[in-house]
Amino acid sequence: MSSTDNTPHLPPTFNRLAWSNLAAQSAEQIALAAAPIVAVLLLGVGEGRTGLLQTALTLPFILFAIPAGLLADRISRRALMAARRPCAPSPCSQSCC
């Protein structure tokens, strides 16, 4: 009896995208945690300014996540990726979309 592997495999491009997205999200979370620590320990910033720093780091997500999601659901993927490309940072500063 021979065993055949009939499980579907994802393409390598998807795996690269998934790993790069994991790296980008991890870096974002580390930055959100590290910014107030650096501000307090190295710069001597007080509680009020640390709160403002956290607000400034979090506010864009709060303001743009739902409208961007709604827009992404309503337009084609091709148009969305074409429009997103000019807004992307340089390849040197971030590894993936």
XYZ file of N, CA, C and O in Angstrom:
388
model
N 0.825 -1.170 0.000
C 0.000 0.000 0.000
C 0.878 1.245 0.000
O 1.731 1.401 0.852
N 0.708 2.080 -0.984
C 1.516 3.295 -1.057
C 0.700 4.487 -0.572
O -0.500 4.582 -0.800
N 1.384 5.372 0.080
C 0.690 6.564 0.574
C 0.995 7.730 -0.365
O 2.139 7.993 -0.710
N -0.048 8.372 -0.790
C 0.116 9.547 -1.640
C -0.317 10.772 -0.855
O -1.270 10.742 -0.086
N 0.374 11.831 -1.068
C 0.095 13.077 -0.362
C -0.819 13.934 -1.237
O -0.375 14.558 -2.195
N -2.102 13.915 -0.928
C -3.074 14.668 -1.701
C -3.464 15.991 -1.044
O -4.417 16.623 -1.447
N -2.757 16.364 -0.005
C -3.103 17.628 0.651
C -2.667 18.795 -0.221
O -1.590 18.779 -0.819
N -3.502 19.812 -0.310
C -3.129 20.968 -1.128
C -2.000 21.762 -0.463
O -1.955 21.905 0.753
N -1.090 22.236 -1.269
C 0.032 23.026 -0.779
C -0.121 24.460 -1.263
O -0.565 24.712 -2.383
N 0.246 25.383 -0.403
C 0.204 26.789 -0.778
C 1.428 27.127 -1.611
O 2.495 26.546 -1.419
N 1.300 28.077 -2.510
C 2.462 28.432 -3.343
C 3.544 29.114 -2.502
O 3.259 29.708 -1.460
N 4.783 29.043 -2.943
C 5.886 29.668 -2.202
C 5.712 31.176 -2.024
O 6.150 31.735 -1.029
N 5.059 31.816 -2.981
C 4.854 33.264 -2.847
C 3.962 33.586 -1.664
O 4.173 34.586 -0.976
N 2.977 32.728 -1.401
C 2.119 32.942 -0.231
C 2.922 32.774 1.049
O 2.759 33.543 2.000
N 3.779 31.778 1.096
C 4.605 31.566 2.281
C 5.522 32.758 2.536
O 5.691 33.183 3.679
N 6.107 33.317 1.480
C 6.948 34.504 1.649
C 6.135 35.679 2.167
O 6.574 36.410 3.050
N 4.944 35.845 1.624
C 4.075 36.923 2.071
C 3.677 36.738 3.534
O 3.707 37.686 4.323
N 3.338 35.524 3.910
C 2.931 35.261 5.291
C 4.075 35.517 6.267
O 3.877 36.148 7.310
N 5.277 35.049 5.952
C 6.416 35.260 6.848
C 6.810 36.724 6.927
O 7.158 37.231 8.002
N 6.764 37.422 5.801
C 7.118 38.842 5.836
C 6.064 39.643 6.585
O 6.389 40.593 7.298
N 4.797 39.257 6.468
C 3.743 39.920 7.230
C 3.924 39.666 8.721
O 3.749 40.576 9.540
N 4.296 38.446 9.088
C 4.577 38.137 10.487
C 5.722 38.992 11.017
O 5.641 39.542 12.123
N 6.773 39.148 10.236
C 7.908 39.971 10.653
C 7.508 41.432 10.799
O 7.884 42.100 11.778
N 6.724 41.944 9.851
C 6.298 43.344 9.917
C 5.378 43.594 11.111
O 5.527 44.602 11.818
N 4.452 42.690 11.359
C 3.550 42.852 12.500
C 4.301 42.737 13.821
O 4.006 43.462 14.775
N 5.264 41.845 13.882
C 6.073 41.713 15.099
C 6.868 42.981 15.357
O 6.941 43.454 16.499
N 7.458 43.534 14.319
C 8.217 44.771 14.476
C 7.317 45.916 14.930
O 7.709 46.737 15.767
N 6.111 45.968 14.395
C 5.155 47.014 14.793
C 4.797 46.898 16.267
O 4.758 47.896 16.998
N 4.557 45.692 16.727
C 4.202 45.493 18.131
C 5.378 45.800 19.060
O 5.192 46.358 20.143
N 6.578 45.446 18.639
C 7.757 45.768 19.444
C 7.942 47.274 19.523
O 8.254 47.821 20.589
N 7.724 47.975 18.414
C 7.845 49.437 18.425
C 6.809 50.072 19.338
O 7.119 51.032 20.063
N 5.579 49.551 19.312
C 4.547 50.097 20.196
C 4.895 49.893 21.663
O 4.582 50.728 22.514
N 5.551 48.793 21.985
C 5.932 48.534 23.369
C 7.204 49.273 23.763
O 7.347 49.720 24.902
N 8.138 49.409 22.831
C 9.439 49.984 23.162
C 9.438 51.504 23.215
O 10.230 52.088 23.966
N 8.587 52.161 22.445
C 8.609 53.627 22.395
C 8.408 54.278 23.755
O 9.184 55.165 24.131
N 7.406 53.883 24.546
C 7.273 54.518 25.852
C 8.411 54.171 26.810
O 8.820 55.006 27.615
N 8.949 52.982 26.703
C 10.066 52.592 27.569
C 11.285 53.453 27.264
O 11.946 53.966 28.167
N 11.575 53.625 25.985
C 12.698 54.472 25.585
C 12.454 55.914 26.005
O 13.361 56.589 26.499
N 11.220 56.391 25.828
C 10.905 57.769 26.192
C 11.121 58.019 27.681
O 11.657 59.055 28.081
N 10.729 57.088 28.506
C 10.863 57.269 29.960
C 12.297 57.071 30.417
O 12.851 57.902 31.145
N 12.929 55.981 29.991
C 14.251 55.658 30.507
C 15.365 56.519 29.927
O 16.264 56.939 30.656
N 15.328 56.777 28.635
C 16.422 57.513 28.015
C 16.177 59.012 27.932
O 17.119 59.794 28.023
N 14.931 59.400 27.751
C 14.636 60.822 27.561
C 14.048 61.493 28.792
O 13.902 62.706 28.819
N 13.681 60.708 29.788
C 13.134 61.272 31.017
C 11.772 61.914 30.858
O 11.443 62.878 31.555
N 10.965 61.416 29.966
C 9.636 61.974 29.694
C 8.684 61.556 30.812
O 8.764 60.446 31.332
N 7.764 62.439 31.177
C 6.796 62.151 32.224
C 5.621 61.342 31.729
O 5.528 60.961 30.555
N 4.675 61.118 32.655
C 3.514 60.275 32.344
C 2.625 60.875 31.258
O 2.149 60.171 30.378
N 2.410 62.170 31.337
C 1.528 62.820 30.362
C 2.053 62.727 28.946
O 1.321 62.400 28.010
N 3.322 63.013 28.782
C 3.903 62.946 27.433
C 4.022 61.508 26.942
O 3.943 61.250 25.748
N 4.227 60.578 27.854
C 4.249 59.169 27.459
C 2.872 58.743 26.949
O 2.761 58.019 25.955
N 1.829 59.210 27.608
C 0.468 58.933 27.133
C 0.204 59.541 25.776
O -0.434 58.923 24.915
N 0.698 60.764 25.562
C 0.537 61.401 24.246
C 1.299 60.632 23.170
O 0.829 60.501 22.033
N 2.466 60.122 23.525
C 3.242 59.322 22.582
C 2.485 58.056 22.187
O 2.385 57.719 21.002
N 1.929 57.368 23.175
C 1.149 56.159 22.882
C -0.079 56.498 22.041
O -0.442 55.754 21.130
N -0.720 57.621 22.336
C -1.874 58.044 21.540
C -1.464 58.321 20.100
O -2.150 57.911 19.157
N -0.341 59.014 19.924
C 0.134 59.320 18.572
C 0.500 58.058 17.801
O 0.329 57.995 16.576
N 0.982 57.037 18.489
C 1.330 55.793 17.815
C 0.102 54.952 17.471
O 0.111 54.190 16.502
N -0.959 55.061 18.263
C -2.132 54.208 18.098
C -3.238 54.873 17.284
O -4.013 54.192 16.615
N -3.321 56.170 17.312
C -4.421 56.893 16.675
C -4.586 56.605 15.179
O -5.716 56.440 14.718
N -3.518 56.524 14.388
C -3.726 56.216 12.967
C -4.435 54.881 12.735
O -5.267 54.772 11.828
N -4.139 53.876 13.550
C -4.829 52.592 13.401
C -6.311 52.743 13.706
O -7.160 52.195 13.008
N -6.620 53.473 14.760
C -8.018 53.655 15.156
C -8.790 54.422 14.083
O -9.917 54.075 13.751
N -8.177 55.446 13.534
C -8.871 56.291 12.566
C -9.008 55.670 11.185
O -9.993 55.904 10.500
N -8.019 54.897 10.758
C -7.994 54.443 9.369
C -8.305 52.973 9.151
O -8.524 52.560 8.015
N -8.332 52.154 10.190
C -8.507 50.714 9.984
C -9.863 50.370 9.387
O -9.940 49.656 8.383
N -10.935 50.853 9.972
C -12.266 50.504 9.467
C -12.536 51.136 8.099
O -12.972 50.429 7.184
N -12.269 52.438 7.889
C -12.489 52.969 6.539
C -11.625 52.291 5.474
O -12.096 52.030 4.364
N -10.383 51.963 5.791
C -9.533 51.280 4.812
C -10.052 49.878 4.524
O -10.017 49.419 3.378
N -10.553 49.187 5.539
C -11.132 47.860 5.331
C -12.379 47.910 4.466
O -12.575 47.073 3.586
N -13.226 48.888 4.715
C -14.420 49.045 3.887
C -14.060 49.339 2.442
O -14.658 48.788 1.510
N -13.081 50.206 2.248
C -12.640 50.531 0.894
C -12.039 49.302 0.216
O -12.326 49.026 -0.959
N -11.241 48.548 0.943
C -10.622 47.351 0.361
C -11.656 46.300 -0.012
O -11.468 45.549 -0.964
N -12.768 46.241 0.720
C -13.820 45.279 0.394
C -14.611 45.680 -0.843
O -15.228 44.834 -1.482
N -14.594 46.955 -1.180
C -15.443 47.444 -2.258
C -14.739 47.631 -3.595
O -15.387 47.806 -4.607
N -13.415 47.638 -3.617
C -12.717 47.806 -4.890
C -11.969 46.514 -5.227
O -11.748 45.664 -4.365
N -11.555 46.402 -6.475
C -10.892 45.173 -6.912
C -9.495 45.061 -6.289
O -8.864 46.060 -5.974
N -9.045 43.841 -6.132
C -7.721 43.604 -5.555
C -6.620 44.210 -6.404
O -5.651 44.751 -5.902
N -6.768 44.099 -7.708
C -5.755 44.635 -8.615
C -5.637 46.145 -8.471
O -4.540 46.694 -8.388
N -6.774 46.833 -8.420
C -6.747 48.291 -8.257
C -6.188 48.673 -6.892
O -5.441 49.646 -6.758
N -6.537 47.912 -5.881
C -6.042 48.194 -4.530
C -4.522 48.049 -4.463
O -3.838 48.923 -3.920
N -3.985 46.986 -5.023
C -2.533 46.786 -4.991
C -1.813 47.815 -5.859
O -0.730 48.270 -5.507
N -2.406 48.195 -6.977
C -1.786 49.206 -7.828
C -1.771 50.567 -7.143
O -0.797 51.311 -7.235
N -2.826 50.888 -6.419
C -2.890 52.167 -5.717
C -2.005 52.162 -4.482
O -1.479 53.202 -4.085
N -1.800 51.021 -3.880
C -1.008 50.925 -2.662
C 0.482 51.036 -2.937
O 1.247 51.511 -2.136
N 0.920 50.607 -4.095
C 2.351 50.547 -4.393
C 3.066 51.893 -4.268
O 4.140 51.937 -3.686
N 2.542 53.008 -4.768
C 3.265 54.275 -4.603
C 3.356 54.728 -3.142
O 4.246 55.483 -2.784
N 2.453 54.265 -2.291
C 2.450 54.654 -0.885
C 3.384 53.800 -0.047
O 3.609 54.107 1.118
N 3.903 52.736 -0.615
C 4.727 51.802 0.155
C 6.085 52.413 0.457
O 6.631 53.181 -0.330
N 6.634 52.059 1.608
C 7.988 52.517 1.917
C 9.003 51.853 1.004
O 8.705 50.886 0.329
N 10.204 52.372 1.003
C 11.234 51.803 0.146
C 11.578 50.390 0.590
O 11.404 50.041 1.742
N 12.083 49.565 -0.326
C 12.422 48.189 0.033
C 13.484 48.106 1.126
O 13.584 47.123 1.826
N 14.286 49.140 1.267
C 15.327 49.117 2.299
C 14.735 49.248 3.706
O 15.323 48.773 4.666
N 13.578 49.913 3.821
C 13.037 50.148 5.160
C 12.040 49.092 5.602
O 11.786 48.956 6.773
N 11.471 48.356 4.669
C 10.508 47.309 5.043
C 10.591 46.201 4.015
O 10.672 46.450 2.827
N 10.519 44.972 4.491
C 10.759 43.844 3.611
C 9.584 43.484 2.715
O 9.766 42.906 1.675
N 8.352 43.807 3.129
C 7.212 43.380 2.322
C 6.041 44.321 2.511
O 6.056 45.186 3.348
N 5.010 44.085 1.732
C 3.805 44.907 1.745
C 3.097 44.869 3.060
O 2.764 43.959 3.642
